[in-house]
Amino acid sequence: MKSAFLAAAVVLAVAAPAVAQPSEGPQPAPMPPAIPAPRDVAYPGTIRLDVDLTDTARRIWRVKQTIPVAQSGPLTLLYPQWLPGKHAPRGAIDKLAGLVIKADGKVIPWVRDTVDVYAFHLNVPAGVREITAEFQFLTPTAPNQGRVMVTPEMLNLQWEAVALYPAGHFSRRVMVEPRIKLPAGWGYGVALDTVSREADSVRFKPVDFETLVDSPMFAGRYFRQIDLDPGARFPVRLNVVGDTAGELEVSAQVIERHRSLIRQADKLFGSRPFDRYEFLVAISDRLGSIGLEHHRSSENQVEPGYFTDFDKAVTDRNLLPHEYTHTWDGKSRRPAELWTPNFNVPMRGQLLWVYEGQDQYWGYVLGGRSGMFSKDESLEALAATAATFETRIGRRWRQMEDTGQDPVMSARRPQPWVSWQRSEDYYSEGQLIWLDADTLIRERSGGKRSLDDFARAFFGSKDGDRTVRPYTFDDVVATLNAVEPYDWAEFLKVRVKDVAVKPPLDGITRGGWKLVYTETPTSFFKAGETANKQTNLTYSLGVVLNREGEITSVLWDSPAFEAGLTVSTRILAVDGIAYDAERLKTAITAAKDGRPISLLVKNGDHFQTIAITYKGGLRYPRLERIPGAPDLLSEIYRAK
């Protein structure tokens, strides 16, 4: 019956005369002009980029670009969207304002692409050989608008924020001559060659747009440059700005630790894949936080006292080793899908557990080997990481590799249940996986080989060679097998690509240590609480609180979770007495005898008294030696 009915319907449809049908509903809007795909061809001429950075009071940067054009007709200008190191479309297009494009003094109308808001379409009039684009970049004037980039004492210029570039070309085939005007008397650090400086106007040697974007600048009223390898063919320097002149005072001993970092990296990787390297360091609590890698430089913000009270700057001392390591792991060698022909082609983060995870591993290893961290601090930091991922129970449903999509999905916004949702775990869980690999290679080879051999073989290159060498998963496996034959593809698949309920702590136990919990925190743990202005009770009650008693994190399935506590709840009283951190800790200890902990809490307009039954006492992570086991961890962190 069904087939006969359909056949009859077809006959009727064919036999029926053609009748114009009325339009049914809205019709699709016309598509915007196509954005030319990037091609590996040179853009004709050199773009001149002038940036006035002098308005530090209103924190406004004024930009003028002079762009040569070879022909009349359609032209699309792009504002950078996908930024290396940020692993997501983070271009601050919302801060661009006042865009006016002209030719021969006459305004050329532009239209923003209605799908890709980072693209601007215009038509170049006949006979025009260059156009100008003028606009302002409105840097944040308060933290809730974004990262603060300008203070009265310093600024952090990222060139992608102040430049448009033509579509249809690889970014490395677009040449730019950058010029800046600084506030009076300011010094600056940048991995560009200065052609001239007249008063506070600086002209740099023309570079391709890819190199320009990869060469940010720190500038400041208080500026100091320190050579970390005097006389080196390929120099490495610290360029430091501070909130005050006093922040730039540094002892010879602290400088030596930074110089040791450079020597230890040379021994690990065996080469310097750059012609120069400029650490850009802001010692400030006014400039926004940043740690961002580049091929020949890095952007680093540390808290006041980094130089003057270096021993207490525990949480900041890993930043420079981490970002420096990225020169090899992430910049010289880069996952194939994280290299793109320009800054408006999407990146893919499937291998971030190598890019960031192994970098996290080497950052702490080089920190320990160089003396930026003591051996005890290195082990205490590792214990904190291990405890985090022992309780990161989101692994029950989500693969670690999938967290490489987090920068795109969540843009690093705070999460309500981070231990269940997971959040960019490719960093520190990746660190634990690479420790597992390192100790396994050492064990299987009887100490003859280690992950150091992988680092030199995989990331090493020729001194001064800045060529980017993309890699794939198979390349990683092949190099591991060349160092120590093993089923590395399966090893990595289980830990990275599969849902893995077991936390990756084998590297610690194979290294001769085990994760334990005691009632007193380590020095590293306490330093983290101090730096973050918090009380961390994650491994006992299951909460982290700020100084006002407001909960900033709740561990999934913890006693606090079971009691209904959430982020933003504030504890007002403990056992009937006004909250303070020590009182809560005392109550947790007292509850070991079975007495419930009574909390008066406020969430929004609602008040509630809750009772939590928890008998485990205070718990803080640390590492403890396994009697008789080889101490591979101490060997890993030992200076070479």
XYZ file of C-alpha atoms in Angstrom:
640
model
C 0.000 0.000 0.000
C 2.687 2.499 0.948
C 4.668 2.111 -2.304
C 1.487 2.335 -4.442
C 0.421 5.502 -2.653
C 3.823 7.109 -3.197
C 3.795 6.165 -6.885
C 0.376 7.819 -7.334
C 1.608 10.945 -5.590
C 4.591 11.145 -7.932
C 2.322 10.800 -11.012
C 0.056 13.571 -9.759
C 2.988 15.822 -9.013
C 4.427 15.347 -12.511
C 1.060 15.784 -14.225
C 0.039 18.930 -12.333
C 0.576 22.244 -14.184
C 3.314 24.552 -12.888
C 1.793 27.185 -10.606
C 3.813 29.969 -8.963
C 3.823 29.451 -5.211
C 3.830 32.320 -2.729
C 6.981 32.824 -0.659
C 6.825 30.847 2.597
C 8.366 32.901 5.403
C 11.555 34.984 5.548
C 14.275 34.478 2.949
C 18.008 34.168 3.771
C 19.890 37.451 4.001
C 22.600 38.035 1.384
C 25.957 36.579 2.407
C 28.723 39.072 3.218
C 31.695 39.294 0.846
C 34.011 36.325 1.036
C 37.134 36.785 3.137
C 40.156 35.832 1.007
C 41.896 32.697 2.243
C 45.529 33.168 3.288
C 48.104 32.393 0.583
C 51.860 32.094 0.894
C 52.523 35.163 -1.267
C 54.103 38.469 -0.317
C 51.942 41.504 0.325
C 53.165 44.383 -1.858
C 54.982 47.041 0.129
C 55.557 47.638 3.834
C 52.867 48.771 6.255
C 53.883 51.630 8.542
C 52.438 51.286 12.037
C 52.541 54.309 14.377
C 51.366 53.855 17.970
C 51.136 56.715 20.475
C 51.386 55.266 23.996
C 51.647 58.530 25.925
C 48.084 58.800 27.299
C 48.665 56.821 30.497
C 46.057 58.862 32.405
C 43.162 57.677 30.245
C 45.030 54.525 29.135
C 44.204 55.111 25.472
C 46.541 54.039 22.655
C 46.232 55.940 19.371
C 47.069 54.096 16.176
C 47.748 55.141 12.600
C 48.549 52.619 9.889
C 49.699 53.526 6.418
C 48.916 50.559 4.171
C 50.182 50.328 0.579
C 47.736 48.905 -1.963
C 48.600 47.497 -5.378
C 45.194 47.725 -6.996
C 41.765 49.213 -6.643
C 38.701 47.234 -5.665
C 37.731 45.046 -2.707
C 40.100 44.822 0.277
C 39.524 43.051 3.579
C 41.462 44.059 6.678
C 41.629 41.645 9.604
C 42.050 42.245 13.313
C 43.973 39.330 14.916
C 41.633 36.829 16.573
C 43.437 33.521 17.274
C 46.506 34.377 19.346
C 49.374 31.914 19.910
C 49.822 30.931 23.537
C 46.229 31.763 24.420
C 44.855 28.686 22.610
C 41.592 30.480 21.865
C 40.052 33.377 19.913
C 41.023 36.116 22.366
C 41.689 39.103 20.103
C 40.299 42.150 21.947
C 38.134 43.418 19.091
C 35.774 45.040 21.603
C 38.536 47.467 22.606
C 39.044 48.800 19.049
C 37.219 52.116 18.548
C 37.106 55.148 16.251
C 38.148 53.343 13.073
C 38.427 55.717 10.120
C 39.958 54.675 6.789
C 41.069 57.272 4.236
C 42.725 57.603 0.854
C 44.115 60.947 -0.355
C 42.415 62.585 2.612
C 38.953 61.263 1.736
C 37.074 58.797 3.927
C 36.576 55.292 2.523
C 33.482 53.600 3.978
C 34.058 50.226 5.586
C 31.628 47.452 6.566
C 32.245 44.914 9.310
C 31.678 41.316 8.277
C 28.389 40.190 9.839
C 29.668 36.662 10.453
C 33.350 37.218 11.246
C 33.370 40.417 13.295
C 37.172 40.574 13.089
C 37.008 41.403 9.337
C 36.465 44.841 7.771
C 35.500 45.117 4.079
C 36.161 48.203 1.933
C 36.678 49.217 -1.694
C 39.906 50.943 -2.693
C 39.197 53.769 -5.206
C 40.897 53.731 -8.594
C 44.351 55.290 -8.673
C 44.948 54.995 -4.921
C 48.363 53.637 -3.911
C 48.025 53.729 -0.126
C 45.342 54.064 2.498
C 45.468 55.083 6.155
C 43.601 53.459 9.007
C 43.317 55.357 12.271
C 41.739 54.061 15.467
C 42.152 53.871 19.217
C 42.769 50.822 21.362
C 40.954 51.438 24.649
C 42.938 49.502 27.230
C 41.012 48.501 30.368
C 40.700 51.149 33.044
C 39.469 48.622 35.622
C 40.061 44.861 36.091
C 36.444 43.981 35.339
C 36.985 45.247 31.762
C 39.887 42.889 31.125
C 43.559 42.654 32.009
C 45.021 46.029 32.968
C 47.735 46.863 30.415
C 48.646 50.418 31.453
C 49.453 52.027 34.796
C 51.067 55.406 35.526
C 54.390 53.543 35.890
C 54.363 50.946 33.094
C 52.630 49.425 30.101
C 52.474 46.135 28.212
C 52.114 46.604 24.447
C 50.932 43.593 22.468
C 51.128 44.481 18.780
C 48.114 42.415 17.756
C 45.974 44.830 19.786
C 47.018 47.823 17.672
C 47.190 46.515 14.105
C 44.996 45.510 11.202
C 46.472 43.412 8.402
C 45.321 42.458 4.897
C 43.476 39.200 4.338
C 44.688 36.822 1.645
C 48.283 36.446 2.821
C 50.242 34.403 5.344
C 51.055 36.735 8.220
C 54.761 36.058 7.706
C 54.478 37.567 4.191
C 53.185 40.950 5.389
C 55.963 43.408 6.273
C 55.480 46.101 8.919
C 57.616 49.007 10.087
C 56.600 49.691 13.725
C 57.056 53.072 15.409
C 56.029 54.109 18.894
C 55.877 57.215 21.028
C 56.520 56.556 24.728
C 55.800 58.616 27.835
C 58.706 60.930 28.579
C 61.827 59.201 29.868
C 60.493 55.638 29.861
C 62.703 52.654 29.098
C 61.556 49.568 27.231
C 62.344 45.938 26.482
C 61.334 44.185 23.259
C 62.724 41.533 20.906
C 62.843 43.983 17.987
C 65.806 45.892 16.579
C 65.743 49.622 17.306
C 66.711 51.736 14.298
C 66.535 55.090 16.051
C 65.267 56.836 19.152
C 64.714 60.580 19.101
C 63.523 61.795 22.496
C 60.654 59.386 23.173
C 59.866 58.422 19.587
C 61.259 55.006 18.632
C 61.520 53.456 15.181
C 62.105 49.715 14.809
C 63.503 47.714 11.925
C 60.736 46.375 9.634
C 59.665 42.808 10.402
C 57.000 40.457 9.139
C 53.642 40.628 10.903
C 54.027 37.166 12.440
C 57.293 38.201 14.114
C 55.812 41.533 15.189
C 52.875 39.898 16.963
C 55.361 37.508 18.593
C 57.436 40.432 19.951
C 55.487 42.302 22.679
C 56.970 45.142 24.678
C 57.160 46.158 28.338
C 57.955 49.804 29.011
C 58.121 51.769 32.211
C 59.196 54.788 34.186
C 61.400 52.453 36.235
C 63.280 50.130 33.895
C 66.364 47.935 34.159
C 68.032 45.443 31.823
C 70.191 42.580 33.170
C 72.376 40.417 30.931
C 71.957 36.769 31.964
C 74.789 35.443 29.783
C 77.387 38.186 29.216
C 79.253 37.824 25.949
C 76.924 35.151 24.548
C 76.541 34.910 20.777
C 72.789 34.573 21.287
C 72.096 36.797 24.313
C 69.481 36.314 27.015
C 68.389 39.354 29.026
C 66.014 40.323 31.808
C 64.049 43.495 31.005
C 62.379 44.582 34.228
C 59.839 47.297 35.020
C 58.571 47.960 38.530
C 55.938 49.897 40.410
C 58.808 51.688 42.167
C 62.534 52.099 41.603
C 63.146 50.017 44.727
C 61.604 46.940 43.110
C 64.493 46.845 40.627
C 67.123 46.369 43.345
C 68.427 42.823 43.050
C 71.225 40.905 44.742
C 74.014 39.078 42.926
C 72.715 35.804 44.405
C 69.262 36.260 42.855
C 70.758 37.178 39.480
C 72.900 34.042 39.673
C 69.797 31.850 40.086
C 68.391 33.313 36.876
C 71.705 32.787 35.099
C 71.723 29.206 36.314
C 68.304 28.738 34.703
C 69.820 29.652 31.332
C 72.740 27.251 31.801
C 70.476 24.374 32.836
C 68.210 24.929 29.814
C 71.297 24.819 27.566
C 72.270 21.465 29.074
C 68.758 20.071 28.714
C 67.954 21.133 25.149
C 71.457 21.492 23.729
C 70.756 24.586 21.628
C 69.215 28.039 21.567
C 66.591 28.314 18.806
C 66.715 32.124 18.795
C 69.022 34.992 17.902
C 68.190 36.717 21.212
C 65.823 36.202 24.117
C 64.232 38.964 26.169
C 62.479 38.149 29.454
C 59.908 40.928 29.932
C 59.181 41.108 33.664
C 56.775 43.438 35.468
C 57.189 43.519 39.255
C 53.782 44.931 40.010
C 50.448 44.435 41.683
C 48.918 47.129 39.466
C 49.556 45.724 36.008
C 47.315 42.774 35.163
C 48.602 39.242 35.663
C 50.259 37.598 32.684
C 52.563 34.750 31.749
C 52.745 34.379 27.982
C 55.354 32.714 25.806
C 56.923 33.947 22.593
C 59.771 32.590 20.480
C 62.303 35.258 21.469
C 60.694 36.711 24.578
C 58.052 36.190 27.230
C 55.631 38.388 29.157
C 55.782 37.849 32.924
C 54.079 39.626 35.806
C 55.235 38.870 39.339
C 54.250 40.363 42.663
C 56.192 43.143 44.429
C 59.140 41.732 46.355
C 60.141 39.277 43.621
C 63.701 40.633 43.640
C 63.873 42.167 47.093
C 62.380 39.205 49.000
C 63.053 36.371 46.560
C 62.868 33.542 49.100
C 59.250 34.418 49.867
C 58.257 34.708 46.195
C 57.626 30.966 46.022
C 54.569 31.026 43.785
C 56.214 33.407 41.288
C 59.529 31.590 40.909
C 58.165 28.988 38.496
C 56.902 31.536 35.974
C 60.149 32.354 34.177
C 61.315 28.712 33.899
C 57.908 27.788 32.467
C 57.820 30.563 29.870
C 61.483 30.151 28.894
C 60.964 26.434 28.259
C 58.238 27.346 25.773
C 60.913 28.644 23.423
C 61.643 24.992 22.658
C 58.343 23.357 23.597
C 55.602 25.373 21.914
C 57.408 27.884 19.733
C 60.376 26.210 17.993
C 58.418 22.947 17.991
C 54.670 23.300 17.825
C 51.737 20.920 17.386
C 50.828 20.911 13.712
C 47.259 22.062 14.380
C 48.437 24.976 16.531
C 50.383 26.457 13.635
C 48.164 28.542 11.359
C 48.995 30.699 8.321
C 47.561 33.833 9.904
C 45.902 34.988 13.115
C 42.333 34.484 11.920
C 42.499 30.781 11.107
C 41.254 28.633 14.042
C 43.750 26.622 16.076
C 43.139 23.142 17.521
C 44.386 22.030 20.906
C 44.598 18.226 20.703
C 48.324 18.164 21.623
C 48.306 20.779 24.364
C 49.279 18.022 26.817
C 52.673 18.108 25.068
C 52.829 21.860 24.413
C 51.768 22.852 27.939
C 51.960 19.579 29.859
C 55.577 18.746 29.081
C 56.455 22.430 29.391
C 54.935 22.394 32.876
C 57.113 19.394 33.653
C 60.337 20.957 32.401
C 59.509 24.286 34.007
C 59.555 22.714 37.471
C 62.539 20.500 36.637
C 64.593 23.468 35.432
C 63.376 25.466 38.421
C 64.784 22.764 40.704
C 68.014 22.249 38.784
C 68.771 25.966 38.601
C 68.065 26.770 42.249
C 64.970 28.840 41.487
C 63.385 26.181 43.724
C 65.081 24.175 46.440
C 64.726 20.381 46.332
C 62.179 20.529 49.162
C 60.163 23.213 47.380
C 60.198 21.143 44.180
C 58.859 18.102 46.012
C 56.268 20.149 47.893
C 55.046 21.703 44.636
C 54.771 18.239 43.122
C 52.762 17.041 46.126
C 50.298 19.921 45.673
C 49.838 19.005 42.009
C 49.424 15.308 42.784
C 46.754 16.010 45.396
C 44.848 18.211 42.965
C 44.588 15.418 40.418
C 43.969 12.680 42.929
C 40.740 14.562 43.693
C 39.989 15.764 40.130
C 37.170 13.255 39.762
C 35.926 14.727 36.519
C 38.199 12.122 34.939
C 35.345 9.663 35.565
C 33.555 11.068 32.522
C 35.947 13.291 30.587
C 39.243 12.505 28.862
C 42.223 14.662 29.721
C 42.839 15.481 26.059
C 39.347 16.971 25.834
C 40.369 19.691 28.307
C 42.411 21.146 25.441
C 39.115 22.635 24.261
C 38.595 24.531 27.530
C 40.282 27.791 26.447
C 37.731 28.025 23.628
C 34.722 26.761 25.601
C 35.111 28.672 28.854
C 37.660 31.410 28.057
C 39.204 30.747 31.475
C 36.167 31.980 33.359
C 35.741 30.607 36.910
C 33.879 27.279 37.110
C 31.256 26.361 39.726
C 32.489 22.744 40.112
C 35.997 22.641 38.709
C 36.900 19.228 40.190
C 33.974 17.672 38.272
C 34.016 19.823 35.149
C 37.821 19.787 34.772
C 39.642 22.909 33.598
C 42.665 22.912 31.295
C 44.039 19.824 33.014
C 46.484 19.330 30.144
C 48.846 21.609 32.068
C 49.439 19.925 35.401
C 47.966 16.499 34.777
C 50.185 16.563 31.722
C 53.104 17.289 34.060
C 52.315 14.134 36.046
C 52.050 12.041 32.876
C 55.468 13.196 31.687
C 56.919 12.435 35.126
C 55.460 8.944 34.682
C 57.212 8.662 31.309
C 60.516 9.984 32.672
C 60.669 7.565 35.607
C 59.612 4.673 33.352
C 62.467 5.410 30.923
C 64.931 5.656 33.818
C 63.690 2.385 35.330
C 63.681 0.442 32.040
C 67.120 1.697 30.982
C 68.728 1.172 34.377
C 69.352 4.890 34.680
C 71.163 5.182 31.337
C 68.440 7.233 29.668
C 65.696 9.637 30.703
C 63.225 12.148 29.341
C 66.207 14.506 29.071
C 67.220 12.466 26.021
C 63.777 12.981 24.532
C 63.996 16.738 25.153
C 67.298 17.057 23.328
C 66.211 14.813 20.425
C 62.715 16.255 19.995
C 63.111 19.944 20.863
C 66.792 20.503 20.113
C 67.846 22.299 16.929
C 70.675 24.501 15.687
C 71.705 27.590 17.614
C 69.992 30.627 16.167
C 67.589 28.582 14.028
C 64.115 30.089 14.452
C 62.399 27.710 12.032
C 59.082 26.418 13.362
C 58.916 22.609 13.162
C 55.354 21.285 13.555
C 54.775 17.806 14.992
C 52.066 15.175 15.346
C 51.176 12.498 17.897
C 53.077 9.944 15.819
C 56.212 12.130 15.917
C 56.076 12.177 19.725
C 55.682 8.388 19.883
C 58.490 7.772 17.394
C 60.966 9.897 19.361
C 60.033 8.219 22.636
C 60.598 4.830 21.024
C 63.982 5.968 19.725
C 64.958 6.881 23.303
C 63.527 3.754 24.957
C 61.586 1.082 23.012
C 58.127 0.603 24.565
C 54.462 0.736 23.578
C 54.360 4.518 23.997
C 51.309 4.904 21.784
C 49.258 2.801 24.219
C 50.922 4.445 27.245
C 49.818 7.889 26.040
C 46.427 6.755 24.763
C 45.400 5.366 28.157
C 46.494 8.493 30.031
C 45.471 11.141 27.539
C 42.769 9.901 25.191
C 40.790 7.472 27.382
C 38.509 8.147 30.322
C 40.929 7.285 33.130
C 39.509 6.934 36.646
C 42.943 6.274 38.150
C 44.956 9.449 38.863
C 48.361 9.554 37.113
C 50.575 9.182 40.186
C 52.750 6.253 39.028
C 55.662 8.577 38.309
C 55.787 9.608 41.954
C 55.748 6.080 43.353
C 58.196 4.838 40.717
C 60.314 7.832 41.668
C 60.607 6.514 45.225
C 57.972 8.642 46.967
C 54.288 8.508 47.846
C 51.572 11.085 48.351
C 50.409 11.378 51.970
C 48.328 13.832 53.970
C 49.276 15.347 57.323
C 47.671 17.868 59.648
C 50.248 20.580 58.917
C 50.745 22.235 55.505
C 54.082 22.368 53.719
C 55.866 25.687 53.271
C 54.925 25.664 49.589
C 51.246 25.069 50.420
C 51.249 27.931 52.957
C 52.958 30.226 50.464
C 50.178 29.473 47.980
C 47.533 30.369 50.567
C 49.311 33.624 51.342
C 49.798 34.590 47.699
C 46.172 33.825 46.834
C 44.822 35.375 50.054
C 42.869 32.255 50.880
C 42.384 29.381 53.282
C 42.638 26.066 51.450
C 40.737 23.234 53.125
C 40.198 21.242 49.928
C 41.445 17.928 51.333
C 39.493 18.047 54.584
C 36.204 19.945 54.507
C 36.419 20.340 50.726
C 36.403 24.136 50.430
C 38.641 27.080 49.674
C 37.718 30.412 51.268
C 38.878 33.988 50.793
C 39.805 36.225 53.682
C 36.175 37.275 54.222
C 35.043 33.672 54.613
C 33.417 33.497 51.175
C 33.734 30.116 49.510
C 35.634 30.265 46.207
C 35.819 26.517 45.497
C 33.960 23.386 46.578
C 35.285 19.889 45.961
C 32.751 17.563 44.308
C 31.517 14.795 46.671
C 33.305 16.375 49.662
C 31.718 16.943 53.107
C 31.059 20.558 52.092
C 29.416 19.404 48.859
C 27.194 16.935 50.720
C 26.168 19.733 53.090
C 24.991 21.851 50.150
C 27.714 24.506 50.200
C 28.487 26.252 46.915
C 30.810 28.894 45.549
C 29.782 32.406 46.744
C 28.339 31.078 50.020
C 29.834 32.973 52.952
C 30.518 31.422 56.350
C 29.477 33.901 59.033
C 29.990 31.863 62.196
C 31.604 28.621 63.343
C 29.997 26.862 66.323
C 28.122 30.061 67.169
C 31.156 32.383 67.098
C 32.082 34.833 64.300
C 34.078 33.219 61.501
C 37.811 33.354 61.173
C 40.072 30.874 59.431
C 41.795 29.588 62.554
C 38.485 29.030 64.321
C 37.277 26.899 61.419
C 40.503 24.858 61.462
C 40.137 24.335 65.216
C 36.559 23.123 64.704
C 37.693 20.656 62.022
C 40.287 19.231 64.393
C 37.798 19.035 67.270
C 35.292 17.233 65.053
C 37.530 14.143 64.918
C 35.704 12.908 68.025
C 32.413 12.861 66.100
C 31.054 16.252 67.076
C 29.396 17.987 64.049
C 30.801 21.298 62.802
C 28.096 23.948 63.013
C 28.238 26.706 60.419
C 26.048 29.772 60.003
C 26.166 30.588 56.281
C 24.751 33.241 53.986
C 24.005 32.715 50.309
C 22.452 35.747 48.661
C 19.593 36.812 50.940
C 19.296 33.397 52.579
C 20.784 32.450 55.963
C 21.107 28.887 57.154
C 22.728 26.904 59.937
C 24.190 23.642 58.736
C 25.902 20.793 60.553
C 28.731 18.882 58.882
C 29.811 15.533 60.258
C 33.454 15.022 59.286
C 36.008 13.106 61.359
C 39.113 13.255 59.147
C 40.766 16.310 60.683
C 42.955 18.719 58.754
C 44.672 17.214 55.709
C 47.477 18.741 53.680
C 49.446 16.985 50.932
C 53.154 16.197 51.011
C 55.484 13.541 49.651
C 57.034 10.842 51.817
C 59.902 8.529 50.902
C 59.161 4.878 50.205
C 61.758 2.943 52.233
C 64.270 1.091 50.067
C 62.977 2.463 46.743
C 65.404 4.281 44.397
C 65.071 8.058 44.786
C 64.537 9.039 41.161
C 62.765 12.305 41.994
C 65.820 13.749 43.712
C 67.900 12.751 40.687
C 65.447 14.456 38.323
C 65.640 17.761 40.206
C 69.427 17.604 40.745
C 71.536 20.237 38.961
C 73.355 18.909 35.893
